[in-house]
mmCIF file of C-alpha atoms in Angstrom:
data_model
loop_
_atom_site.group_PDB
_atom_site.id
_atom_site.type_symbol
_atom_site.label_atom_id
_atom_site.label_comp_id
_atom_site.label_asym_id
_atom_site.label_seq_id
_atom_site.Cartn_x
_atom_site.Cartn_y
_atom_site.Cartn_z
ATOM 1 C CA MET A 1 108.675 51.378 118.404
ATOM 2 C CA ASP A 2 108.433 54.654 117.042
ATOM 3 C CA ASP A 3 109.443 56.727 120.182
ATOM 4 C CA MET A 4 112.172 54.127 120.123
ATOM 5 C CA VAL A 5 113.500 54.522 116.575
ATOM 6 C CA SER A 6 112.055 58.870 116.514
ATOM 7 C CA PRO A 7 115.551 60.075 118.375
ATOM 8 C CA SER A 8 117.941 58.838 116.757
ATOM 9 C CA ARG A 9 115.925 59.719 113.111
ATOM 10 C CA LYS A 10 118.601 62.100 110.962
ATOM 11 C CA VAL A 11 117.898 65.831 111.124
ATOM 12 C CA GLU A 12 118.389 67.170 107.197
ATOM 13 C CA TRP A 13 117.870 71.279 107.748
ATOM 14 C CA THR A 14 118.576 72.340 103.518
ATOM 15 C CA LEU A 15 120.533 76.240 103.391
ATOM 16 C CA ALA A 16 116.239 77.052 102.446
ATOM 17 C CA ASP A 17 115.356 75.303 105.364
ATOM 18 C CA PHE A 18 117.538 78.454 107.218
ATOM 19 C CA LEU A 19 117.126 80.450 105.522
ATOM 20 C CA SER A 20 113.479 80.852 106.379
ATOM 21 C CA THR A 21 113.292 80.742 109.775
ATOM 22 C CA TYR A 22 113.261 83.889 112.484
ATOM 23 C CA ARG A 23 116.043 82.750 114.319
ATOM 24 C CA TYR A 24 118.951 82.958 111.421
ATOM 25 C CA TRP A 25 117.602 86.345 110.156
ATOM 26 C CA GLY A 26 117.826 87.210 114.034
ATOM 27 C CA LEU A 27 121.934 86.308 114.042
ATOM 28 C CA PHE A 28 122.394 87.723 110.912
ATOM 29 C CA LEU A 29 121.114 91.371 112.008
ATOM 30 C CA SER A 30 122.342 90.887 115.248
ATOM 31 C CA SER A 31 125.543 89.780 113.984
ATOM 32 C CA LEU A 32 126.154 92.662 111.543
ATOM 33 C CA LEU A 33 125.321 95.453 114.226
ATOM 34 C CA LEU A 34 128.473 93.178 116.415
ATOM 35 C CA ALA A 35 130.289 94.626 113.425
ATOM 36 C CA ILE A 36 129.433 97.812 113.076
ATOM 37 C CA ALA A 37 129.514 98.372 116.786
ATOM 38 C CA GLY A 38 132.983 96.750 116.586
ATOM 39 C CA GLY A 39 134.663 98.769 113.892
ATOM 40 C CA GLU A 40 133.852 101.940 115.184
ATOM 41 C CA LEU A 41 135.173 100.941 118.147
ATOM 42 C CA GLY A 42 138.461 99.883 116.920
ATOM 43 C CA THR A 43 138.478 102.662 114.992
ATOM 44 C CA ILE A 44 138.636 105.300 116.793
ATOM 45 C CA LEU A 45 139.352 104.564 120.157
ATOM 46 C CA PRO A 46 143.105 105.323 118.962
ATOM 47 C CA LEU A 47 142.413 108.896 118.338
ATOM 48 C CA ILE A 48 140.426 109.353 121.584
ATOM 49 C CA SER A 49 142.732 107.861 124.775
ATOM 50 C CA ARG A 50 145.520 110.025 122.595
ATOM 51 C CA ALA A 51 143.394 113.192 123.529
ATOM 52 C CA ASN A 52 143.181 111.966 126.886
ATOM 53 C CA GLY A 53 147.672 111.533 127.092
ATOM 54 C CA SER A 54 147.404 108.034 126.245
ATOM 55 C CA SER A 55 150.583 107.001 124.470
ATOM 56 C CA ALA A 56 150.420 103.510 122.203
ATOM 57 C CA GLN A 57 151.949 100.906 124.724
ATOM 58 C CA ILE A 58 148.617 102.519 126.215
ATOM 59 C CA ILE A 59 146.701 102.145 122.981
ATOM 60 C CA GLY A 60 148.041 98.619 122.792
ATOM 61 C CA ILE A 61 146.337 97.177 125.944
ATOM 62 C CA PHE A 62 143.617 96.707 124.533
ATOM 63 C CA TYR A 63 144.139 95.123 121.923
ATOM 64 C CA PHE A 64 145.426 92.696 123.679
ATOM 65 C CA GLY A 65 142.858 92.397 126.183
ATOM 66 C CA SER A 66 140.574 92.028 122.615
ATOM 67 C CA THR A 67 143.139 89.486 121.992
ATOM 68 C CA PHE A 68 142.469 87.715 125.485
ATOM 69 C CA GLY A 69 138.974 87.730 125.239
ATOM 70 C CA TRP A 70 138.305 85.268 122.037
ATOM 71 C CA ILE A 71 139.570 83.398 124.946
ATOM 72 C CA PHE A 72 136.113 83.067 127.547
ATOM 73 C CA GLY A 73 134.581 83.601 123.821
ATOM 74 C CA ALA A 74 136.057 80.587 122.983
ATOM 75 C CA PHE A 75 134.730 78.915 126.346
ATOM 76 C CA LEU A 76 131.457 79.771 126.328
ATOM 77 C CA ALA A 77 130.743 78.858 122.548
ATOM 78 C CA PHE A 78 131.813 75.466 123.180
ATOM 79 C CA VAL A 79 130.623 74.649 126.577
ATOM 80 C CA VAL A 80 127.244 77.218 126.993
ATOM 81 C CA ALA A 81 125.989 77.966 123.954
ATOM 82 C CA GLY A 82 124.267 74.480 123.067
ATOM 83 C CA ARG A 83 122.248 74.444 125.243
ATOM 84 C CA HIS A 84 121.665 77.711 126.093
ATOM 85 C CA GLY A 85 122.549 79.314 122.983
ATOM 86 C CA ARG A 86 120.601 82.547 123.697
ATOM 87 C CA PRO A 87 122.823 83.756 127.307
ATOM 88 C CA ALA A 88 126.051 82.811 125.670
ATOM 89 C CA LEU A 89 125.067 85.406 122.730
ATOM 90 C CA ILE A 90 123.383 88.058 125.250
ATOM 91 C CA ALA A 91 125.546 87.763 127.872
ATOM 92 C CA PRO A 92 128.487 89.071 127.216
ATOM 93 C CA MET A 93 127.091 92.005 124.780
ATOM 94 C CA LEU A 94 125.103 93.011 128.088
ATOM 95 C CA LEU A 95 128.468 93.307 130.449
ATOM 96 C CA CYS A 96 130.332 95.099 127.608
ATOM 97 C CA ALA A 97 127.337 97.097 127.386
ATOM 98 C CA VAL A 98 127.736 97.717 131.592
ATOM 99 C CA ILE A 99 131.644 98.118 131.150
ATOM 100 C CA ALA A 100 131.012 101.052 127.943
ATOM 101 C CA VAL A 101 128.383 102.749 129.531
ATOM 102 C CA GLY A 102 131.068 104.008 132.615
ATOM 103 C CA LEU A 103 132.988 105.551 130.071
ATOM 104 C CA ILE A 104 129.810 108.423 129.998
ATOM 105 C CA PRO A 105 129.929 109.640 133.515
ATOM 106 C CA ALA A 106 133.684 109.086 133.409
ATOM 107 C CA PRO A 107 135.496 110.008 129.948
ATOM 108 C CA ALA A 108 139.402 110.056 131.541
ATOM 109 C CA LEU A 109 138.204 106.301 131.562
ATOM 110 C CA TRP A 110 139.950 106.172 128.006
ATOM 111 C CA GLY A 111 143.279 106.462 129.282
ATOM 112 C CA SER A 112 143.273 104.164 131.444
ATOM 113 C CA PRO A 113 144.684 101.126 131.278
ATOM 114 C CA VAL A 114 143.314 98.293 133.127
ATOM 115 C CA PHE A 115 139.432 100.084 131.773
ATOM 116 C CA LEU A 116 141.070 99.453 128.878
ATOM 117 C CA PHE A 117 142.305 95.938 129.070
ATOM 118 C CA VAL A 118 138.578 95.138 130.151
ATOM 119 C CA LEU A 119 136.192 96.743 127.543
ATOM 120 C CA GLY A 120 138.964 94.709 125.200
ATOM 121 C CA LEU A 121 138.359 91.662 126.804
ATOM 122 C CA ALA A 122 134.647 91.870 127.197
ATOM 123 C CA LEU A 123 134.535 92.954 123.230
ATOM 124 C CA GLY A 124 137.240 89.770 122.536
ATOM 125 C CA SER A 125 134.800 88.424 123.947
ATOM 126 C CA VAL A 126 131.829 89.235 122.235
ATOM 127 C CA ARG A 127 133.552 89.085 118.910
ATOM 128 C CA ALA A 128 134.958 85.986 119.041
ATOM 129 C CA VAL A 129 131.143 84.021 120.703
ATOM 130 C CA TYR A 130 129.734 84.795 117.993
ATOM 131 C CA PRO A 131 130.891 82.910 114.723
ATOM 132 C CA LEU A 132 131.536 79.597 116.561
ATOM 133 C CA ALA A 133 127.897 79.393 118.246
ATOM 134 C CA ILE A 134 126.581 80.464 115.009
ATOM 135 C CA ALA A 135 128.772 77.640 113.578
ATOM 136 C CA ILE A 136 127.650 75.434 116.220
ATOM 137 C CA PHE A 137 123.314 76.371 115.553
ATOM 138 C CA LEU A 138 123.614 75.155 112.475
ATOM 139 C CA VAL A 139 125.584 71.745 113.061
ATOM 140 C CA ALA A 140 122.807 70.435 114.998
ATOM 141 C CA GLY A 141 120.405 70.806 112.009
ATOM 142 C CA ARG A 142 123.039 67.979 110.598
ATOM 143 C CA PRO A 143 123.167 69.949 107.521
ATOM 144 C CA GLY A 144 124.960 68.849 104.414
ATOM 145 C CA LYS A 145 128.336 70.530 102.829
ATOM 146 C CA ILE A 146 127.381 72.600 100.537
ATOM 147 C CA ASP A 147 124.182 73.953 103.106
ATOM 148 C CA PHE A 148 126.469 74.388 105.601
ATOM 149 C CA GLY A 149 128.853 76.314 103.860
ATOM 150 C CA CYS A 150 126.486 78.519 102.218
ATOM 151 C CA ALA A 151 124.748 79.578 105.486
ATOM 152 C CA LEU A 152 127.806 79.819 106.845
ATOM 153 C CA ALA A 153 129.004 82.090 104.538
ATOM 154 C CA LEU A 154 126.057 84.174 103.815
ATOM 155 C CA MET A 155 126.347 84.912 108.144
ATOM 156 C CA SER A 156 129.771 86.127 107.238
ATOM 157 C CA THR A 157 129.548 88.588 105.046
ATOM 158 C CA THR A 158 127.903 90.717 108.185
ATOM 159 C CA ILE A 159 132.167 91.212 109.279
ATOM 160 C CA LEU A 160 131.958 92.498 104.914
ATOM 161 C CA THR A 161 130.075 95.714 106.829
ATOM 162 C CA SER A 162 132.772 96.832 109.306
ATOM 163 C CA ALA A 163 134.726 97.974 106.379
ATOM 164 C CA PHE A 164 132.550 100.829 106.089
ATOM 165 C CA ALA A 165 132.089 101.887 109.760
ATOM 166 C CA PRO A 166 134.481 103.992 110.322
ATOM 167 C CA ILE A 167 132.994 106.241 107.560
ATOM 168 C CA GLY A 168 129.927 106.948 110.903
ATOM 169 C CA ALA A 169 132.486 106.117 113.673
ATOM 170 C CA SER A 170 134.347 109.197 111.682
ATOM 171 C CA MET A 171 131.554 111.560 111.623
ATOM 172 C CA LEU A 172 130.572 111.179 115.093
ATOM 173 C CA TYR A 173 133.993 111.537 116.127
ATOM 174 C CA ASP A 174 133.492 115.335 114.265
ATOM 175 C CA LEU A 175 130.117 116.009 116.148
ATOM 176 C CA ASP A 176 131.831 115.279 119.820
ATOM 177 C CA PRO A 177 135.538 114.450 119.711
ATOM 178 C CA GLY A 178 135.497 112.823 123.648
ATOM 179 C CA GLY A 179 133.964 109.523 122.602
ATOM 180 C CA LEU A 180 130.169 110.637 123.505
ATOM 181 C CA PRO A 181 128.198 109.989 120.029
ATOM 182 C CA LEU A 182 130.453 107.168 119.538
ATOM 183 C CA VAL A 183 129.748 105.316 122.912
ATOM 184 C CA LEU A 184 126.177 105.902 122.893
ATOM 185 C CA ALA A 185 125.604 104.754 119.340
ATOM 186 C CA PHE A 186 128.537 101.474 120.195
ATOM 187 C CA LEU A 187 125.769 101.092 123.192
ATOM 188 C CA ALA A 188 122.575 101.605 121.096
ATOM 189 C CA CYS A 189 123.802 98.879 118.314
ATOM 190 C CA LEU A 190 124.537 96.193 121.086
ATOM 191 C CA MET A 191 120.702 97.019 122.817
ATOM 192 C CA LEU A 192 119.593 96.148 119.143
ATOM 193 C CA ALA A 193 120.985 92.676 118.823
ATOM 194 C CA VAL A 194 120.332 92.199 122.372
ATOM 195 C CA ILE A 195 116.206 92.323 121.529
ATOM 196 C CA LEU A 196 116.615 90.876 117.570
ATOM 197 C CA LEU A 197 117.852 87.762 119.916
ATOM 198 C CA LEU A 198 115.286 87.892 122.611
ATOM 199 C CA PRO A 199 111.830 86.764 120.372
ATOM 200 C CA ALA A 200 113.898 83.794 118.383
ATOM 201 C CA GLY A 201 113.619 81.477 121.350
ATOM 202 C CA GLN A 202 115.871 77.741 121.091
ATOM 203 C CA LEU A 203 118.791 79.072 118.952
ATOM 204 C CA ALA A 204 120.005 75.497 118.094
ATOM 205 C CA TYR A 205 118.443 73.290 114.475
ATOM 206 C CA ASP A 206 117.717 70.149 116.097
ATOM 207 C CA GLU A 207 114.209 70.070 115.464
ATOM 208 C CA PRO A 208 112.972 69.100 112.106
ATOM 209 C CA PRO A 209 112.280 71.893 109.895
ATOM 210 C CA ARG A 210 108.630 72.751 108.411
ATOM 211 C CA PRO A 211 107.848 72.246 105.202
ATOM 212 C CA ARG A 212 107.478 74.356 102.220
ATOM 213 C CA HIS A 213 105.822 74.380 99.473
ATOM 214 C CA ARG A 214 104.948 77.615 96.684
ATOM 215 C CA PRO A 215 104.920 76.160 93.808
ATOM 216 C CA LEU A 216 105.176 78.082 89.878
ATOM 217 C CA VAL A 217 103.600 76.600 86.521
ATOM 218 C CA PRO A 218 107.462 75.853 85.087
ATOM 219 C CA ARG A 219 107.993 77.722 82.021
ATOM 220 C CA ARG A 220 110.608 77.456 79.517
ATOM 221 C CA ARG A 221 113.367 80.826 78.720
ATOM 222 C CA SER A 222 115.756 81.582 76.236
ATOM 223 C CA PRO A 223 118.935 81.768 78.166
ATOM 224 C CA LEU A 224 120.391 83.916 75.840
ATOM 225 C CA VAL A 225 118.004 86.750 76.049
ATOM 226 C CA VAL A 226 117.698 86.687 79.815
ATOM 227 C CA ALA A 227 121.420 87.236 79.949
ATOM 228 C CA ILE A 228 121.261 90.052 77.403
ATOM 229 C CA ILE A 229 118.159 91.700 79.620
ATOM 230 C CA LEU A 230 120.580 91.982 82.839
ATOM 231 C CA LEU A 231 123.735 92.709 80.756
ATOM 232 C CA PHE A 232 122.562 95.385 78.788
ATOM 233 C CA SER A 233 122.651 97.473 81.747
ATOM 234 C CA PRO A 234 125.836 97.062 83.064
ATOM 235 C CA ILE A 235 127.013 97.635 79.608
ATOM 236 C CA LEU A 236 125.514 100.655 79.116
ATOM 237 C CA LEU A 237 126.485 102.101 82.171
ATOM 238 C CA LEU A 238 130.474 100.819 81.083
ATOM 239 C CA LEU A 239 130.094 102.079 77.472
ATOM 240 C CA MET A 240 128.568 105.878 78.663
ATOM 241 C CA ALA A 241 131.258 105.674 81.714
ATOM 242 C CA LEU A 242 133.844 105.595 78.365
ATOM 243 C CA GLY A 243 132.152 108.448 76.538
ATOM 244 C CA LEU A 244 132.086 110.223 79.418
ATOM 245 C CA TYR A 245 136.199 110.238 79.845
ATOM 246 C CA LEU A 246 136.780 110.458 75.586
ATOM 247 C CA SER A 247 134.406 113.783 75.664
ATOM 248 C CA GLU A 248 136.151 115.306 78.907
ATOM 249 C CA ALA A 249 139.742 114.282 77.539
ATOM 250 C CA SER A 250 138.372 116.039 74.105
ATOM 251 C CA GLY A 251 138.036 119.015 76.495
ATOM 252 C CA PHE A 252 133.953 118.883 75.203
ATOM 253 C CA HIS A 253 132.579 119.156 78.460
ATOM 254 C CA VAL A 254 128.752 117.265 78.716
ATOM 255 C CA ALA A 255 127.853 117.571 82.145
ATOM 256 C CA TYR A 256 125.656 119.656 81.357
ATOM 257 C CA SER A 257 123.804 119.039 78.247
ATOM 258 C CA PRO A 258 120.191 118.844 78.160
ATOM 259 C CA VAL A 259 120.787 115.344 75.731
ATOM 260 C CA MET A 260 123.243 114.073 78.689
ATOM 261 C CA LEU A 261 120.444 114.563 80.959
ATOM 262 C CA LEU A 262 118.070 113.037 78.735
ATOM 263 C CA VAL A 263 120.497 109.810 78.595
ATOM 264 C CA SER A 264 121.827 109.828 82.286
ATOM 265 C CA ILE A 265 117.294 109.474 83.177
ATOM 266 C CA LEU A 266 117.106 106.509 80.079
ATOM 267 C CA VAL A 267 119.773 104.904 81.053
ATOM 268 C CA LEU A 268 118.747 104.956 85.040
ATOM 269 C CA CYS A 269 115.387 103.784 83.434
ATOM 270 C CA ILE A 270 116.343 100.822 81.978
ATOM 271 C CA CYS A 271 119.193 99.727 84.933
ATOM 272 C CA VAL A 272 115.916 100.066 86.725
ATOM 273 C CA ALA A 273 113.988 97.749 85.197
ATOM 274 C CA ALA A 274 117.276 94.771 84.679
ATOM 275 C CA PHE A 275 116.925 95.829 88.106
ATOM 276 C CA ILE A 276 113.454 93.976 88.272
ATOM 277 C CA TYR A 277 113.066 91.865 86.002
ATOM 278 C CA LEU A 278 116.549 90.183 88.135
ATOM 279 C CA ALA A 279 113.774 90.122 91.182
ATOM 280 C CA TYR A 280 111.430 88.730 88.673
ATOM 281 C CA TRP A 281 113.342 85.884 87.416
ATOM 282 C CA VAL A 282 114.624 84.867 90.942
ATOM 283 C CA TYR A 283 111.035 84.837 92.030
ATOM 284 C CA ARG A 284 109.487 83.074 89.724
ATOM 285 C CA ILE A 285 112.728 80.373 89.412
ATOM 286 C CA HIS A 286 112.258 79.118 92.973
ATOM 287 C CA GLY A 287 108.337 79.227 92.047
ATOM 288 C CA GLU A 288 108.840 77.636 88.492
ATOM 289 C CA LEU A 289 110.872 74.529 90.200
ATOM 290 C CA ALA A 290 109.203 74.157 93.039
ATOM 291 C CA GLY A 291 106.444 73.405 90.851
ATOM 292 C CA ALA A 292 107.843 70.951 88.244
ATOM 293 C CA GLU A 293 109.007 68.790 91.888
ATOM 294 C CA PRO A 294 108.590 69.437 95.498
ATOM 295 C CA SER A 295 111.844 69.902 97.453
ATOM 296 C CA GLN A 296 112.581 71.403 100.915
ATOM 297 C CA ARG A 297 116.022 72.675 99.964
ATOM 298 C CA LEU A 298 113.543 75.327 97.826
ATOM 299 C CA LEU A 299 112.502 78.964 99.601
ATOM 300 C CA THR A 300 109.868 80.524 98.966
ATOM 301 C CA PRO A 301 109.544 82.801 95.611
ATOM 302 C CA LEU A 302 109.104 85.285 97.758
ATOM 303 C CA ALA A 303 112.097 84.989 100.735
ATOM 304 C CA ALA A 304 114.743 83.932 97.320
ATOM 305 C CA MET A 305 113.314 87.649 95.668
ATOM 306 C CA PHE A 306 114.692 89.320 98.708
ATOM 307 C CA ILE A 307 117.576 87.417 100.153
ATOM 308 C CA ALA A 308 119.287 88.148 95.607
ATOM 309 C CA ILE A 309 118.972 91.545 96.095
ATOM 310 C CA LEU A 310 118.925 92.638 99.841
ATOM 311 C CA VAL A 311 121.145 90.275 101.271
ATOM 312 C CA PRO A 312 125.573 90.361 100.393
ATOM 313 C CA LEU A 313 126.644 87.695 98.197
ATOM 314 C CA GLY A 314 122.521 86.362 98.160
ATOM 315 C CA LEU A 315 122.582 85.821 94.442
ATOM 316 C CA PRO A 316 125.881 83.943 94.384
ATOM 317 C CA ILE A 317 124.596 81.343 96.688
ATOM 318 C CA LEU A 318 121.372 81.032 95.893
ATOM 319 C CA LEU A 319 122.124 80.107 91.864
ATOM 320 C CA MET A 320 125.096 77.953 93.615
ATOM 321 C CA THR A 321 122.608 76.026 95.046
ATOM 322 C CA LEU A 322 120.156 75.780 92.758
ATOM 323 C CA GLY A 323 122.537 74.144 90.132
ATOM 324 C CA ASP A 324 122.974 71.631 92.877
ATOM 325 C CA LEU A 325 119.411 71.359 93.498
ATOM 326 C CA LEU A 326 118.993 70.042 89.213
ATOM 327 C CA ASN A 327 122.417 68.043 89.450
ATOM 328 C CA ASP A 328 120.851 66.069 92.016
ATOM 329 C CA ARG A 329 117.335 65.745 89.921
ATOM 330 C CA ALA A 330 118.997 64.463 86.616
ATOM 331 C CA ARG A 331 121.698 62.581 88.518
ATOM 332 C CA GLU A 332 117.873 60.608 90.208
ATOM 333 C CA ARG A 333 116.670 60.697 86.627
ATOM 334 C CA GLY A 334 119.851 59.055 85.110
ATOM 335 C CA GLU A 335 120.599 61.031 83.052
ATOM 336 C CA GLY A 336 124.606 63.507 83.681
ATOM 337 C CA ARG A 337 124.506 66.880 85.079
ATOM 338 C CA LEU A 338 122.682 69.944 83.554
ATOM 339 C CA VAL A 339 125.387 72.488 84.666
ATOM 340 C CA SER A 340 128.964 72.814 85.613
ATOM 341 C CA ILE A 341 129.143 73.435 89.264
ATOM 342 C CA ALA A 342 132.729 74.319 88.974
ATOM 343 C CA TRP A 343 132.601 77.376 85.835
ATOM 344 C CA LEU A 344 129.125 78.054 87.845
ATOM 345 C CA ALA A 345 130.646 79.342 91.059
ATOM 346 C CA VAL A 346 132.833 81.444 88.845
ATOM 347 C CA TRP A 347 130.274 82.953 86.793
ATOM 348 C CA SER A 348 128.225 84.135 89.522
ATOM 349 C CA LEU A 349 131.324 85.980 91.416
ATOM 350 C CA VAL A 350 132.531 87.368 87.661
ATOM 351 C CA LEU A 351 128.836 87.801 85.915
ATOM 352 C CA PRO A 352 125.737 86.675 87.219
ATOM 353 C CA PRO A 353 124.147 87.230 84.274
ATOM 354 C CA VAL A 354 125.497 84.117 82.812
ATOM 355 C CA ALA A 355 125.448 81.776 85.772
ATOM 356 C CA ILE A 356 121.718 82.651 85.620
ATOM 357 C CA ALA A 357 121.276 81.300 82.147
ATOM 358 C CA MET A 358 123.269 78.623 82.955
ATOM 359 C CA ILE A 359 120.043 78.179 85.528
ATOM 360 C CA GLN A 360 117.714 78.396 83.409
ATOM 361 C CA ASN A 361 118.986 76.841 80.389
ATOM 362 C CA ALA A 362 119.851 73.054 82.921
ATOM 363 C CA ALA A 363 115.817 74.897 84.293
ATOM 364 C CA ASN A 364 114.273 74.342 80.706
ATOM 365 C CA ASN A 365 115.929 70.935 80.249
ATOM 366 C CA SER A 366 115.246 69.555 83.752
ATOM 367 C CA TYR A 367 111.626 69.958 82.330
ATOM 368 C CA GLY A 368 111.516 67.806 80.066
ATOM 369 C CA ILE A 369 112.881 65.164 81.340
ATOM 370 C CA GLY A 370 110.878 62.411 83.090
ATOM 371 C CA THR A 371 107.565 65.077 83.787
ATOM 372 C CA ASN A 372 104.299 64.891 81.872
ATOM 373 C CA MET A 373 104.262 68.110 82.040
ATOM 374 C CA ALA A 374 104.553 71.039 79.290
ATOM 375 C CA PRO A 375 106.492 73.425 79.760
ATOM 376 C CA HIS A 376 105.007 77.434 78.745
ATOM 377 C CA MET A 377 108.256 79.752 76.611
ATOM 378 C CA ALA A 378 107.771 82.948 78.067
#
C-alpha cells in the first residue's frame, strides 16, 4: 500500500529548501556568468564589427539571430529540460563557445553576416533556455506561490549584473580593438558556467527536500534599538555628505583636514560595526525562530547570513519569508497576523532597518504566544 501511495505524495519545496542546495547556487552563478558574457559581447560587438567594415544593417543581423534563437531556446527548455536538465543548459553553451572560438584565428568573421547570424542564434538560445528551464526546475518541487516567486526573483537578479558588464568590456576593448581579449573573456565565462553545472546532478526538484533544523535560544530584543543601530550609520553618512557639501559651498576646504580624516575613520568604523550587527541579527533571528518551533521554511542561520549580505535582493526576500512564516504561526494558534506583509514589502525595499524592526517585533510577540519558554532579553 505504501508503494502505491508514495508516487502520488506531493513534494513541497520551500524557499529555504531551494537555497540550501548546491544546484540552486550552481544555476545562480552560471546564470550570473552568462549574463556577464552576453552583456560584454552585446555591448562591444557593434564597435568591433564597424572596425571590420560592417554596416549598421549587417550588425543588425546579429541581433536578429539572437531574437530568433529564443525560439530554439524555448524548445530546449520546454521539451528537453524537464527530463535532461543539464544537457539542455550545457549543450547550447558549448555550441556558442565553439562558434566563438572561430573568431580567434579569423577575426575577419566579425564582419561576416552569416557568422554574425549564427553567433547571435547560439547566444540567443543560451539566454532563452536559462530562465525558462530554471522556472521549470523550480516548479518540479511544487512550491507555494511566495516560495516560487522569491526563488525565481533571486535568480533573476543575475540579469542586473549585465548592466555592469559594459564596464569590463570597454576595458578589454581598450587592450585590443580587434576583440581578442573580449572573445577570451566570453569563452572563460561560458566554460566556468559549464563547470559549475557539472556537479549539480539532477536539476529538477522532484525528490523530497533534506530536513534541516539549527535551533538557537529565542531572545526578545527591542525593535526600536535594532532599528536605531541599523539606521545610525546611513543617517551619519548622509549628515557627513551634507556637511561636506555645505563646507565646500562656503569656500572652506576640508578634504585635507586632520579632523576630517579622523571623522571619516570613525564613520567607517561605525558603518562596519552596523554591517556586522546586521549579519549577526540575520544569523540569530533564523536560529531563534527555529528554536521556538522547527520549520522547513527556515534557512540555517549561517546560510541566511551569507545570502542576506552577498546576494542582491537577498535581505528583502528573507524578511518577506520570515514575515509570512510568523503570520502563519499566529494563524495556526488562532491569533491575528503579526506583521503586515504589504508594509513589510515596502519597507524591505525602501528602508530595510524598519522592516527588520517589524520582524523583530513580530518575533517577540510570537515567542510569548502558545509557548512554554521564557525568552531572554537582549
